[in-house]
Each structure stands twice: as C-alpha cells, then as structure tokens.
Short mmCIF file of C-alpha atoms (C1' of nucleotides) in Angstrom, two decimals:
data_model
loop_
_atom_site.label_atom_id
_atom_site.label_comp_id
_atom_site.label_asym_id
_atom_site.label_seq_id
_atom_site.Cartn_x
_atom_site.Cartn_y
_atom_site.Cartn_z
CA MET A 1 -51.28 42.62 -37.47
CA GLY A 2 -50.96 44.33 -40.78
CA ARG A 3 -48.07 46.51 -41.80
CA THR A 4 -47.00 49.57 -39.89
CA SER A 5 -46.32 53.09 -41.07
CA ASP A 6 -45.39 56.50 -39.77
CA ALA A 7 -47.93 58.36 -41.84
CA LYS A 8 -49.83 59.26 -38.70
CA VAL A 9 -46.90 60.99 -37.08
CA ARG A 10 -45.93 62.64 -40.34
CA LEU A 11 -49.41 64.14 -40.51
CA MET A 12 -49.12 65.38 -36.94
CA ASP A 13 -45.71 66.89 -37.57
CA ALA A 14 -46.98 68.57 -40.70
CA VAL A 15 -50.02 70.16 -39.12
CA LEU A 16 -47.98 71.48 -36.21
CA GLU A 17 -45.52 73.17 -38.48
CA LEU A 18 -48.16 74.59 -40.80
CA ILE A 19 -50.23 76.02 -37.97
CA TRP A 20 -47.22 77.44 -36.24
CA THR A 21 -45.63 79.01 -39.29
CA GLY A 22 -48.99 80.16 -40.59
CA SER A 23 -52.36 79.77 -38.98
CA TYR A 24 -55.00 77.18 -38.33
CA GLY A 25 -57.61 78.77 -40.54
CA THR A 26 -55.48 79.00 -43.63
CA THR A 27 -54.03 75.52 -43.25
CA THR A 28 -55.91 73.12 -45.52
CA ILE A 29 -56.06 69.36 -45.43
CA ASP A 30 -54.53 69.24 -48.88
CA GLN A 31 -51.58 71.27 -47.67
CA ILE A 32 -51.14 69.03 -44.65
CA CYS A 33 -51.22 65.93 -46.84
CA GLU A 34 -48.76 67.34 -49.31
CA LYS A 35 -46.29 68.35 -46.61
CA ALA A 36 -46.60 64.98 -44.89
CA GLY A 37 -46.33 63.09 -48.16
CA VAL A 38 -49.61 61.37 -47.41
CA LYS A 39 -52.61 61.03 -49.68
CA LYS A 40 -55.94 62.42 -48.65
CA GLY A 41 -57.52 59.01 -48.43
CA SER A 42 -54.96 58.06 -45.81
CA PHE A 43 -55.62 61.25 -43.95
CA TYR A 44 -59.25 60.28 -43.49
CA TYR A 45 -58.19 56.80 -42.57
CA PHE A 46 -56.29 58.14 -39.56
CA PHE A 47 -58.23 61.26 -38.56
CA GLU A 48 -61.79 62.34 -38.94
CA SER A 49 -61.12 66.04 -39.42
CA LYS A 50 -58.56 68.81 -39.33
CA SER A 51 -59.48 69.73 -35.78
CA HIS A 52 -59.12 66.17 -34.57
CA LEU A 53 -55.71 65.95 -36.18
CA ALA A 54 -54.65 69.23 -34.63
CA ALA A 55 -55.84 68.18 -31.19
CA ALA A 56 -53.96 64.90 -31.44
CA ALA A 57 -50.86 66.64 -32.71
CA PHE A 58 -50.80 69.21 -29.92
CA ASP A 59 -51.40 66.51 -27.38
CA GLU A 60 -48.56 64.40 -28.70
CA SER A 61 -46.23 67.36 -29.03
CA TRP A 62 -46.89 68.41 -25.47
CA LYS A 63 -45.99 64.95 -24.20
CA VAL A 64 -42.58 65.35 -25.81
CA ASN A 65 -42.09 68.94 -24.74
CA ARG A 66 -43.00 68.25 -21.17
CA GLY A 67 -39.74 66.39 -20.76
CA LYS A 68 -37.83 69.52 -21.63
CA LEU A 69 -39.71 71.53 -19.02
CA ASP A 70 -39.18 68.80 -16.45
CA GLY A 71 -35.47 69.37 -16.92
CA ILE A 72 -35.65 73.14 -16.83
CA PHE A 73 -37.83 73.11 -13.73
CA SER A 74 -35.93 70.36 -11.95
CA ALA A 75 -36.72 70.45 -8.24
CA THR A 76 -33.03 70.03 -7.52
CA LEU A 77 -32.37 73.55 -8.74
CA PRO A 78 -32.91 76.73 -6.72
CA PRO A 79 -36.46 77.84 -7.58
CA LEU A 80 -35.53 81.24 -8.98
CA ASP A 81 -32.91 79.59 -11.17
CA ARG A 82 -35.64 77.48 -12.69
CA LEU A 83 -37.56 80.55 -13.76
CA ARG A 84 -34.43 82.15 -15.07
CA ARG A 85 -33.67 79.03 -17.08
CA TYR A 86 -37.19 79.01 -18.43
CA CYS A 87 -36.71 82.54 -19.77
CA ASP A 88 -33.31 81.73 -21.18
CA TYR A 89 -34.80 78.73 -22.87
CA ALA A 90 -37.46 80.84 -24.56
CA TYR A 91 -34.83 83.15 -25.97
CA GLN A 92 -32.63 80.31 -27.11
CA PHE A 93 -35.44 78.33 -28.63
CA GLN A 94 -37.05 81.23 -30.46
CA SER A 95 -33.67 82.24 -31.80
CA GLU A 96 -33.27 78.78 -33.27
CA ILE A 97 -36.74 78.98 -34.74
CA ARG A 98 -35.89 82.28 -36.28
CA GLY A 99 -32.83 80.74 -37.82
CA LYS A 100 -34.80 77.83 -39.18
CA TYR A 101 -37.92 79.57 -40.46
CA GLY A 102 -36.74 83.14 -40.86
CA LYS A 103 -39.45 84.20 -38.45
CA VAL A 104 -40.07 84.25 -34.73
CA LEU A 105 -43.08 82.04 -34.14
CA GLY A 106 -43.83 82.41 -30.44
CA CYS A 107 -45.92 79.97 -28.46
CA PRO A 108 -47.92 77.49 -30.58
CA GLN A 109 -50.57 76.94 -27.92
CA VAL A 110 -51.31 80.60 -27.43
CA SER A 111 -51.38 81.35 -31.14
CA LEU A 112 -53.74 78.52 -31.87
CA GLY A 113 -55.80 79.05 -28.74
CA CYS A 114 -56.26 82.69 -29.50
CA GLU A 115 -57.32 81.93 -33.05
CA VAL A 116 -59.77 79.11 -32.51
CA CYS A 117 -61.12 79.70 -29.02
CA THR A 118 -64.46 81.02 -30.21
CA GLN A 119 -64.89 78.37 -32.88
CA GLU A 120 -63.33 74.97 -32.21
CA ASP A 121 -64.36 73.66 -28.86
CA VAL A 122 -62.50 70.34 -28.75
CA LEU A 123 -59.28 71.97 -29.79
CA GLN A 124 -59.87 74.81 -27.37
CA GLN A 125 -60.22 72.49 -24.41
CA LYS A 126 -57.02 70.72 -25.33
CA ILE A 127 -55.12 74.00 -25.51
CA LYS A 128 -56.48 75.24 -22.20
CA GLN A 129 -55.44 72.01 -20.60
CA ILE A 130 -51.89 72.18 -21.91
CA LEU A 131 -51.48 75.81 -20.90
CA GLU A 132 -52.75 74.99 -17.42
CA GLN A 133 -50.16 72.25 -17.11
CA LYS A 134 -47.45 74.64 -18.22
CA ARG A 135 -48.49 77.08 -15.55
CA LYS A 136 -48.07 74.43 -12.89
CA TYR A 137 -44.31 74.45 -13.42
CA ILE A 138 -44.24 78.14 -12.65
CA GLU A 139 -46.56 77.78 -9.70
CA SER A 140 -44.44 75.21 -7.95
CA ALA A 141 -41.26 77.20 -8.59
CA VAL A 142 -42.92 80.25 -7.04
CA ARG A 143 -44.12 78.22 -4.07
CA ASP A 144 -40.66 76.79 -3.53
CA ALA A 145 -39.10 80.23 -3.80
CA HIS A 146 -41.49 81.51 -1.18
CA ALA A 147 -40.80 78.57 1.10
CA ALA A 148 -37.07 79.14 0.71
CA GLY A 149 -37.55 82.76 1.72
CA ASP A 150 -36.26 84.07 -1.62
CA ILE A 151 -39.44 86.02 -2.23
CA ASP A 152 -42.60 87.02 -0.48
CA ALA A 153 -45.40 85.34 -2.40
CA PRO A 154 -47.92 83.63 -0.16
CA ASP A 155 -50.33 83.18 -3.07
CA ALA A 156 -48.25 81.14 -5.52
CA GLU A 157 -51.17 80.46 -7.82
CA ALA A 158 -51.96 84.13 -8.31
CA LYS A 159 -48.30 84.98 -8.90
CA SER A 160 -47.90 82.14 -11.36
CA LYS A 161 -50.86 83.42 -13.36
CA MET A 162 -49.25 86.82 -13.56
CA ILE A 163 -45.96 85.36 -14.66
CA MET A 164 -47.68 83.15 -17.18
CA ALA A 165 -49.55 86.12 -18.64
CA TYR A 166 -46.32 88.06 -18.87
CA TYR A 167 -44.26 85.21 -20.29
CA GLU A 168 -46.79 84.31 -22.94
CA GLY A 169 -47.29 88.00 -23.61
CA VAL A 170 -43.62 88.46 -24.35
CA LEU A 171 -43.67 85.46 -26.67
CA THR A 172 -46.74 86.76 -28.47
CA GLN A 173 -45.11 90.14 -28.92
CA ALA A 174 -42.00 88.44 -30.22
CA ARG A 175 -44.14 86.72 -32.84
CA ILE A 176 -46.02 89.85 -33.83
CA GLN A 177 -42.91 92.02 -33.94
CA ASN A 178 -40.83 89.22 -35.42
CA ASP A 179 -38.12 90.07 -32.93
CA VAL A 180 -36.40 87.90 -30.33
CA GLU A 181 -34.64 90.69 -28.49
CA ALA A 182 -37.40 91.31 -25.96
CA LEU A 183 -37.02 87.69 -24.88
CA LYS A 184 -33.47 88.25 -23.78
CA ASP A 185 -34.62 90.34 -20.85
CA ALA A 186 -37.82 88.46 -20.16
CA TYR A 187 -36.48 87.26 -16.83
CA LEU A 188 -36.34 90.86 -15.62
CA GLY A 189 -40.10 91.07 -15.90
CA VAL A 190 -40.59 87.76 -14.15
CA PHE A 191 -38.35 88.80 -11.28
CA ALA A 192 -39.99 92.20 -11.10
CA ILE A 193 -43.37 90.53 -10.72
CA LEU A 194 -41.90 88.44 -7.92
CA GLY A 195 -40.28 91.45 -6.30
CA VAL A 196 -36.78 90.03 -6.59
CA ARG A 197 -33.91 92.50 -6.41
CA VAL A 198 -32.59 91.67 -9.84
CA CYS A 199 -29.10 93.09 -9.45
CA SER A 200 -28.16 90.20 -7.16
CA ILE A 201 -29.23 87.72 -9.79
CA ALA A 202 -28.11 89.41 -12.97
CA THR A 203 -24.49 89.14 -11.96
CA ALA A 204 -24.81 85.36 -11.66
CA PRO A 205 -26.74 84.19 -14.72
CA ALA A 206 -27.92 80.60 -14.78
CA ALA A 207 -26.10 78.06 -16.92
CA LYS A 208 -27.24 77.64 -20.50
CA VAL A 209 -30.16 75.32 -20.94
CA GLN A 210 -29.17 72.12 -22.69
CA GLN A 211 -31.08 71.13 -25.81
CA PRO A 212 -32.02 67.45 -25.80
CA ALA A 213 -31.11 65.48 -28.92
CA MET B 1 -71.05 114.14 -57.01
CA GLY B 2 -73.18 111.02 -57.26
CA ARG B 3 -75.18 109.59 -54.41
CA THR B 4 -73.68 108.74 -51.05
CA SER B 5 -73.94 105.65 -48.87
CA ASP B 6 -72.59 104.13 -45.67
CA ALA B 7 -71.86 100.75 -47.20
CA LYS B 8 -68.15 101.35 -46.68
CA VAL B 9 -68.42 101.81 -42.93
CA ARG B 10 -70.89 98.96 -42.68
CA LEU B 11 -68.32 96.70 -44.29
CA MET B 12 -65.64 97.90 -41.89
CA ASP B 13 -67.86 97.37 -38.87
CA ALA B 14 -68.79 93.91 -40.08
CA VAL B 15 -65.25 92.74 -40.65
CA LEU B 16 -64.13 93.98 -37.25
CA GLU B 17 -66.85 92.09 -35.47
CA LEU B 18 -66.39 88.91 -37.47
CA ILE B 19 -62.64 88.84 -36.94
CA TRP B 20 -62.94 89.61 -33.27
CA THR B 21 -65.68 87.13 -32.51
CA GLY B 22 -64.13 84.51 -34.75
CA SER B 23 -60.91 84.77 -36.69
CA TYR B 24 -59.48 86.36 -39.79
CA GLY B 25 -58.91 83.12 -41.64
CA THR B 26 -62.41 81.79 -41.25
CA THR B 27 -64.06 85.10 -42.07
CA THR B 28 -65.14 85.05 -45.70
CA ILE B 29 -66.01 87.93 -47.96
CA ASP B 30 -69.48 86.51 -48.40
CA GLN B 31 -69.97 86.53 -44.64
CA ILE B 32 -68.75 90.09 -44.39
CA CYS B 33 -71.09 91.17 -47.17
CA GLU B 34 -74.04 89.41 -45.63
CA LYS B 35 -73.46 90.92 -42.21
CA ALA B 36 -73.00 94.38 -43.68
CA GLY B 37 -76.00 94.02 -45.96
CA VAL B 38 -73.82 94.78 -48.95
CA LYS B 39 -73.57 92.84 -52.21
CA LYS B 40 -70.28 91.41 -53.31
CA GLY B 41 -70.03 93.71 -56.29
CA SER B 42 -70.17 96.67 -53.94
CA PHE B 43 -67.50 95.12 -51.77
CA TYR B 44 -65.10 95.07 -54.68
CA TYR B 45 -66.11 98.57 -55.58
CA PHE B 46 -64.89 99.84 -52.20
CA PHE B 47 -62.02 97.48 -51.35
CA GLU B 48 -59.70 95.39 -53.39
CA SER B 49 -59.43 92.48 -50.96
CA LYS B 50 -60.26 91.18 -47.52
CA SER B 51 -56.88 92.22 -46.17
CA HIS B 52 -57.26 95.76 -47.48
CA LEU B 53 -60.68 96.00 -45.87
CA ALA B 54 -59.33 94.68 -42.58
CA ALA B 55 -56.42 97.10 -42.61
CA ALA B 56 -58.75 100.03 -43.28
CA ALA B 57 -61.16 98.86 -40.61
CA PHE B 58 -58.50 98.50 -37.94
CA ASP B 59 -57.07 101.87 -38.86
CA GLU B 60 -60.45 103.56 -38.59
CA SER B 61 -61.33 101.76 -35.38
CA TRP B 62 -58.08 102.79 -33.79
CA LYS B 63 -58.75 106.45 -34.60
CA VAL B 64 -61.98 106.20 -32.62
CA ASN B 65 -60.51 104.18 -29.78
CA ARG B 66 -57.59 106.51 -29.34
CA GLY B 67 -59.93 109.11 -27.89
CA LYS B 68 -60.86 106.76 -25.11
CA LEU B 69 -57.22 106.15 -24.23
CA ASP B 70 -56.52 109.89 -24.34
CA GLY B 71 -59.07 110.22 -21.57
CA ILE B 72 -57.80 107.32 -19.51
CA PHE B 73 -54.21 108.50 -19.80
CA SER B 74 -54.96 112.17 -19.30
CA ALA B 75 -51.79 113.99 -18.27
CA THR B 76 -53.77 115.80 -15.59
CA LEU B 77 -54.04 112.57 -13.61
CA PRO B 78 -51.35 111.12 -11.35
CA PRO B 79 -49.35 108.75 -13.58
CA LEU B 80 -49.98 105.61 -11.56
CA ASP B 81 -53.69 106.38 -11.54
CA ARG B 82 -53.62 106.35 -15.32
CA LEU B 83 -52.26 102.83 -15.36
CA ARG B 84 -54.75 101.75 -12.77
CA ARG B 85 -57.57 103.22 -14.86
CA TYR B 86 -56.26 101.45 -17.92
CA CYS B 87 -56.51 98.11 -16.12
CA ASP B 88 -59.94 98.91 -14.75
CA TYR B 89 -61.04 99.83 -18.22
CA ALA B 90 -59.93 96.48 -19.60
CA TYR B 91 -61.95 94.65 -16.99
CA GLN B 92 -65.00 96.83 -17.52
CA PHE B 93 -64.84 96.66 -21.28
CA GLN B 94 -64.28 92.93 -21.51
CA SER B 95 -67.13 92.36 -19.09
CA GLU B 96 -69.41 94.32 -21.39
CA ILE B 97 -68.16 92.32 -24.34
CA ARG B 98 -68.86 89.14 -22.49
CA GLY B 99 -72.38 90.34 -21.82
CA LYS B 100 -72.88 91.23 -25.45
CA TYR B 101 -71.29 88.27 -27.20
CA GLY B 102 -71.32 85.63 -24.48
CA LYS B 103 -67.56 85.39 -24.80
CA VAL B 104 -64.51 87.29 -23.69
CA LEU B 105 -62.79 88.47 -26.85
CA GLY B 106 -59.56 90.07 -25.65
CA CYS B 107 -57.51 92.48 -27.71
CA PRO B 108 -58.43 92.61 -31.41
CA GLN B 109 -55.01 93.79 -32.50
CA VAL B 110 -53.14 91.03 -30.72
CA SER B 111 -55.51 88.31 -31.88
CA LEU B 112 -55.32 89.40 -35.47
CA GLY B 113 -51.62 90.20 -35.34
CA CYS B 114 -50.81 86.82 -33.90
CA GLU B 115 -52.87 85.07 -36.55
CA VAL B 116 -51.73 86.84 -39.68
CA CYS B 117 -48.21 88.01 -38.85
CA THR B 118 -46.52 85.35 -40.97
CA GLN B 119 -48.88 85.73 -43.90
CA GLU B 120 -50.40 89.17 -44.46
CA ASP B 121 -47.72 91.79 -44.55
CA VAL B 122 -49.80 94.94 -45.09
CA LEU B 123 -52.14 94.03 -42.30
CA GLN B 124 -49.24 93.05 -40.10
CA GLN B 125 -47.58 96.43 -40.45
CA LYS B 126 -50.80 98.19 -39.57
CA ILE B 127 -51.20 96.10 -36.42
CA LYS B 128 -47.63 96.66 -35.33
CA GLN B 129 -48.08 100.36 -35.77
CA ILE B 130 -51.26 100.49 -33.69
CA LEU B 131 -49.76 98.40 -30.89
CA GLU B 132 -46.72 100.64 -30.84
CA GLN B 133 -48.93 103.69 -30.43
CA LYS B 134 -50.78 102.00 -27.60
CA ARG B 135 -47.51 101.33 -25.85
CA LYS B 136 -46.65 105.01 -25.97
CA TYR B 137 -49.43 105.77 -23.51
CA ILE B 138 -47.88 103.39 -21.03
CA GLU B 139 -44.40 104.68 -21.68
CA SER B 140 -45.25 108.26 -20.91
CA ALA B 141 -47.17 107.29 -17.79
CA VAL B 142 -44.14 105.35 -16.58
CA ARG B 143 -41.84 108.26 -17.37
CA ASP B 144 -44.08 110.68 -15.50
CA ALA B 145 -44.29 108.31 -12.54
CA HIS B 146 -40.53 108.13 -12.42
CA ALA B 147 -40.19 111.90 -12.68
CA ALA B 148 -42.71 112.30 -9.87
CA GLY B 149 -40.66 109.97 -7.71
CA ASP B 150 -43.47 107.43 -7.43
CA ILE B 151 -41.31 104.66 -8.82
CA ASP B 152 -37.72 103.97 -9.77
CA ALA B 153 -37.79 103.37 -13.51
CA PRO B 154 -35.04 105.23 -15.35
CA ASP B 155 -35.72 103.22 -18.52
CA ALA B 156 -39.36 104.00 -19.22
CA GLU B 157 -39.33 102.38 -22.63
CA ALA B 158 -38.12 99.03 -21.30
CA LYS B 159 -40.64 99.09 -18.46
CA SER B 160 -43.46 100.00 -20.81
CA LYS B 161 -42.61 97.04 -23.00
CA MET B 162 -42.81 94.76 -20.00
CA ILE B 163 -46.14 96.20 -18.95
CA MET B 164 -47.45 95.97 -22.47
CA ALA B 165 -46.44 92.31 -22.70
CA TYR B 166 -48.12 91.61 -19.40
CA TYR B 167 -51.26 93.59 -20.16
CA GLU B 168 -51.77 92.05 -23.56
CA GLY B 169 -50.87 88.68 -22.09
CA VAL B 170 -53.63 88.95 -19.52
CA LEU B 171 -56.10 89.94 -22.23
CA THR B 172 -55.04 87.02 -24.39
CA GLN B 173 -55.45 84.63 -21.51
CA ALA B 174 -58.86 86.10 -20.80
CA ARG B 175 -59.83 85.29 -24.38
CA ILE B 176 -58.44 81.80 -24.33
CA GLN B 177 -59.88 80.96 -20.92
CA ASN B 178 -63.08 82.88 -21.68
CA ASP B 179 -62.81 84.43 -18.24
CA VAL B 180 -62.68 88.07 -17.18
CA GLU B 181 -61.72 87.48 -13.57
CA ALA B 182 -57.97 87.65 -14.14
CA LEU B 183 -58.49 91.16 -15.50
CA LYS B 184 -59.83 92.38 -12.18
CA ASP B 185 -56.39 92.11 -10.61
CA ALA B 186 -54.38 93.03 -13.66
CA TYR B 187 -53.22 96.24 -12.02
CA LEU B 188 -51.42 94.18 -9.38
CA GLY B 189 -49.14 92.78 -12.04
CA VAL B 190 -48.53 96.19 -13.56
CA PHE B 191 -47.62 97.67 -10.20
CA ALA B 192 -45.47 94.69 -9.33
CA ILE B 193 -43.51 95.22 -12.53
CA LEU B 194 -43.06 98.86 -11.53
CA GLY B 195 -42.10 97.92 -7.99
CA VAL B 196 -44.97 99.86 -6.44
CA ARG B 197 -45.98 98.88 -2.92
CA VAL B 198 -49.52 97.95 -3.86
CA CYS B 199 -51.09 98.06 -0.39
CA SER B 200 -50.92 101.85 -0.44
CA ILE B 201 -52.83 101.97 -3.70
CA ALA B 202 -55.31 99.15 -3.26
CA THR B 203 -57.00 100.95 -0.42
CA ALA B 204 -57.68 103.94 -2.64
CA PRO B 205 -58.92 102.58 -5.97
CA ALA B 206 -59.19 104.98 -8.87
CA ALA B 207 -62.57 106.28 -9.91
CA LYS B 208 -64.52 104.24 -12.45
CA VAL B 209 -63.61 104.95 -16.01
CA GLN B 210 -66.36 106.76 -17.83
CA GLN B 211 -67.68 105.27 -21.05
CA PRO B 212 -68.07 107.90 -23.80
CA ALA B 213 -71.43 107.98 -25.53
"C1'" DA C 1 -50.05 29.44 -49.10
"C1'" DA C 2 -54.40 31.35 -47.13
"C1'" DT C 3 -56.49 34.86 -44.89
"C1'" DA C 4 -57.31 38.63 -42.06
"C1'" DT C 5 -55.65 43.05 -40.87
"C1'" DA C 6 -53.52 47.52 -41.61
"C1'" DG C 7 -52.47 50.93 -44.63
"C1'" DT C 8 -52.70 53.45 -49.31
"C1'" DT C 9 -54.29 55.45 -53.45
"C1'" DG C 10 -56.81 57.95 -57.07
"C1'" DT C 11 -61.12 59.52 -58.12
"C1'" DC C 12 -65.44 61.64 -57.56
"C1'" DT C 13 -69.00 64.98 -55.80
"C1'" DG C 14 -71.16 68.99 -54.16
"C1'" DT C 15 -70.30 73.20 -52.36
"C1'" DA C 16 -68.00 77.49 -51.02
"C1'" DT C 17 -64.92 80.69 -52.46
"C1'" DG C 18 -62.69 84.84 -54.55
"C1'" DG C 19 -62.97 87.45 -58.25
"C1'" DT C 20 -64.87 89.78 -62.73
"C1'" DA C 21 -67.78 92.11 -65.82
"C1'" DA C 22 -71.57 94.31 -67.31
"C1'" DA C 23 -76.10 96.08 -66.67
"C1'" DC C 24 -78.47 98.96 -63.75
"C1'" DT C 25 -80.06 102.85 -60.48
"C1'" DA C 26 -79.85 107.01 -57.76
"C1'" DA C 27 -78.13 111.46 -56.61
"C1'" DT C 28 -75.84 115.70 -58.08
"C1'" DT C 29 -74.53 119.39 -61.10
"C1'" DG C 30 -74.69 122.54 -65.00
"C1'" DC D 1 -83.69 117.98 -68.23
"C1'" DA D 2 -79.41 115.99 -69.80
"C1'" DA D 3 -75.03 114.58 -68.52
"C1'" DT D 4 -72.01 112.94 -65.12
"C1'" DT D 5 -70.58 110.69 -61.24
"C1'" DA D 6 -71.27 107.42 -57.45
"C1'" DG D 7 -72.97 103.44 -55.99
"C1'" DT D 8 -75.50 98.76 -56.62
"C1'" DT D 9 -76.86 94.49 -58.37
"C1'" DT D 10 -76.97 90.20 -60.74
"C1'" DA D 11 -75.08 86.60 -63.11
"C1'" DC D 12 -71.26 84.11 -63.93
"C1'" DC D 13 -66.62 81.64 -63.91
"C1'" DA D 14 -62.66 79.00 -62.36
"C1'" DT D 15 -60.73 77.17 -58.59
"C1'" DA D 16 -60.10 75.13 -54.12
"C1'" DC D 17 -62.07 72.72 -50.75
"C1'" DA D 18 -63.75 68.95 -47.44
"C1'" DG D 19 -65.16 64.68 -47.42
"C1'" DA D 20 -66.46 60.00 -49.08
"C1'" DC D 21 -65.54 55.77 -51.29
"C1'" DA D 22 -64.08 51.75 -53.63
"C1'" DA D 23 -60.23 49.51 -55.34
"C1'" DC D 24 -55.80 48.32 -54.23
"C1'" DT D 25 -51.30 46.78 -51.75
"C1'" DA D 26 -48.31 45.29 -48.10
"C1'" DT D 27 -47.51 42.81 -43.88
"C1'" DA D 28 -48.36 39.57 -40.13
"C1'" DT D 29 -50.39 35.43 -38.39
"C1'" DT D 30 -51.73 30.65 -38.73
#
DNA sequence: AATATAGTTGTCTGTATGGTAAACTAATTG
DNA sequence: CAATTAGTTTACCATACAGACAACTATATT
C-alpha cells in the first residue's frame, strides 16, 4: 500500500458546498480544486469528471445523512411525532445554514435534481434514487399512523408523495425567498394533508431534534 | 425611425426555451444567439448581459401567461372550481410539454429561481415577484371559498402559501422524475390542505380548461 | 535498502466563452 | 435624395475552461 490521503473526501465536501451555495452549472473544476486545496492533476486522479464527483459526493453525503433521518423517524416514536420532528428538523437545520452561509439553501437534492435533470443522466438517476429513499421514511410513518388509527390514509404511498411534494416545496420556497419562517409551520401543511386535527397536536409539540456531533 | 425587427423577441423566446429545457448556467450567449438566429453583436445591442435578457424574457412571458391564469381563476367561477381547474391545467400543460420536448419541464420560475437565487440578484428579484403574483390567485380563491362557507380557512394567506408550496413541489417533482402522473391527482393534495371532503368534488370534475389560441 | 504502489504537482493544449469595436446595411423622415 | 436613426455583421481579443500528461514524492511492504 502506498500512502493515504483525504483529498478525495475534501473534493467531495467542496463540490457539495459549492453546488449547494451556488449551482452545479456555475461550479467549475478549478473552483472545486481550490476550495478543497487539491491540484487539478489530483482531481483527475480520483474522478473522471465533475458529474462523477458530484454523484459520488451526493451518494456519500446521503449515507451520512440517512443516520439522522433514522433517528428522527425512529419506529419507537408515535408516527405523527416522527413527521412533526422531521418538520422541526428542517426549520432548525435551515436556520443553522442561514447562520453559517447567510442564506437559506433548501434541499440539495432537489436543487441539483431540478437543475440537471434534463442534462446529466448519471447524476439525475442518483438524485432520484436518494429522493425515493427519503420518501420511504414518510411512507412508513404514514402507514404506521394509519395502522394506529391516528389518521385515515389507506394509501400510504400516495399520501407520502403528497407530503414529499409539499415538504420539498416548502424547502424550495425557503431557498428562493431566502426565508426560513415558512418552515416553522411546515408541519401544519403535513398534518392538513393527513387530515389531522392540528389543535390537538399543536398544544403538545414534539421534543427538539438532537443534532448529532 | 430606422428599420424594425423582431430579433429582440426571438432572443427572449430562445432564452426561455433553453433555460427551461436545460438550465440557466449551461445556457450560453452563443447558444441563445444561434437558436434565435441573431448575431452576437445584435445581442449586445439589445441586452447588456445574459441575466438582463433572462429577466426581460421572464417578465414578458409572465405578462402573456397571466391572461391564462385570469381565465382559470375567473371570479365568476366557484372558488374551489378555480383551484381544481388550476391543477387540471398543470396536468394538461405539462403533458403537452412532454409531447413537445420529450420531457416534463415543470415550472420555469421555480427551476430558474432555485438555480440562481444565490448568485443573480436582479433575476432573483424578478422571479420572486412573479411567484408572489401567482400566489395571489390562490389566495383570493381561498378567501372566496372561506367566505362562501366551502371551507374553514380564516387565514387565506397562510393557506395559499401552503398550497403554493405543494403545487410547485408537485411540479418540481414532475420535472425531476420526468413524470406527469403525479399531476393528475394534484388537486387531491390541494383539497386536503383546505380540508375539503374530496369525495363530493371528485364525482363532479370541473370542465376542461380551454387553451387560448 | 529495494521496489511497488498510492498520491501529487505544474504545465500544456485546444477550445469555448463573454465582451468590444468598428464597419456596414436598411428603413424612415424631412 | 440626403440625413438620420435603427439594426446587423464580422472580426477580434483576453480569459477561463476541461482535460491530459509526464515528472515527481511519499508511504508501505518485503
């Protein structure tokens, strides 16, 4: 074995941040290399193109992020609490992002997916796949809520697609408007879609979502 | 007066199509000029930059499109019918687009807004402004529905924001998934958000939205 | 220490890009 | 028809870009 380095992960971190804070199209390989502190030769040693790097980076990032969602959507929690926590998490997280970057950045997968879906097929497939996995969390929460008699939603898949559209829609709006406030009440929309009488929930908000280290 | 030409509108048409079918970042001035059949010198005669052209084009396009929404949201129609028609329109329109371009393209304003919001301020403001105007249609429909006793929605603005997030979210998903099917049932989500008992509506679907010439 | 492996660097090339300037052409008006 | 205005074209420049490559360095294994 030769020596090891973290240049690969630095490149992945860099591209994620550049795409998220800007866009895929305007992010250049030179920029990525500069931010990562990696020379262009090394870039081409590790990745064959910008799109391959981006796909790898989103894949890797999702593996990490999944753990957070596993916690939020823990099966030990009442199903509607999980959804509530998911909304709270979005607000919390985007607020942090706003503090860090001065801007609300929304959902990386949707932003990138929306931008490249007609152009970059490999990347596009990766994004679709991640978003589909995200939806599964919602779907099983809805199914559990129905089974528990909390809501009437025999078609959990259909409901989860609605909620997903709404949730990602709110995040996209937050990005475009550069405003986190709409996220604060996002759960109201989710519960409305599910036909939950919100008053009974609003008085007992879920505990704050813990940020992992 | 010297001679006249339609090079300006050809440029605006071209940039709209290129951004919508692709993205803002990857659309070059040379591409725009080629598609419009206009030389680069002429481009710079009419517009000072790509972003200025895009802003003008979106502005102009919105002026045209507004007429369509005025029809869909006609105050003479029952308020919930207006929303239903709006959803039907999205499905119809995106289906046409899919036929024409082979791809579902979603909402131009959201796609562009999401892409450039951290980078192009002029453009960003224009997009925000158009989206806000779009929302107003929904808001007044919700207010009228509440006044008519069809729904219980004392805060029409808040509800309209939810519906807007959902509606644009469904369109964005349609683009990313390249699938119009979710749009067919979009009205279900809208009515769920409004707490409408959908069964009573679903049996009496609104008339097909007419396409203006 | 020898050698293979893993990682790094600076440089080079061809092309695409935005942007400018100046020459040119067509329509309109007095 | 001459002057003016509006619109068009071509040629050109500097820069930024993706991508390739060959030379180089550090580490691990034997």
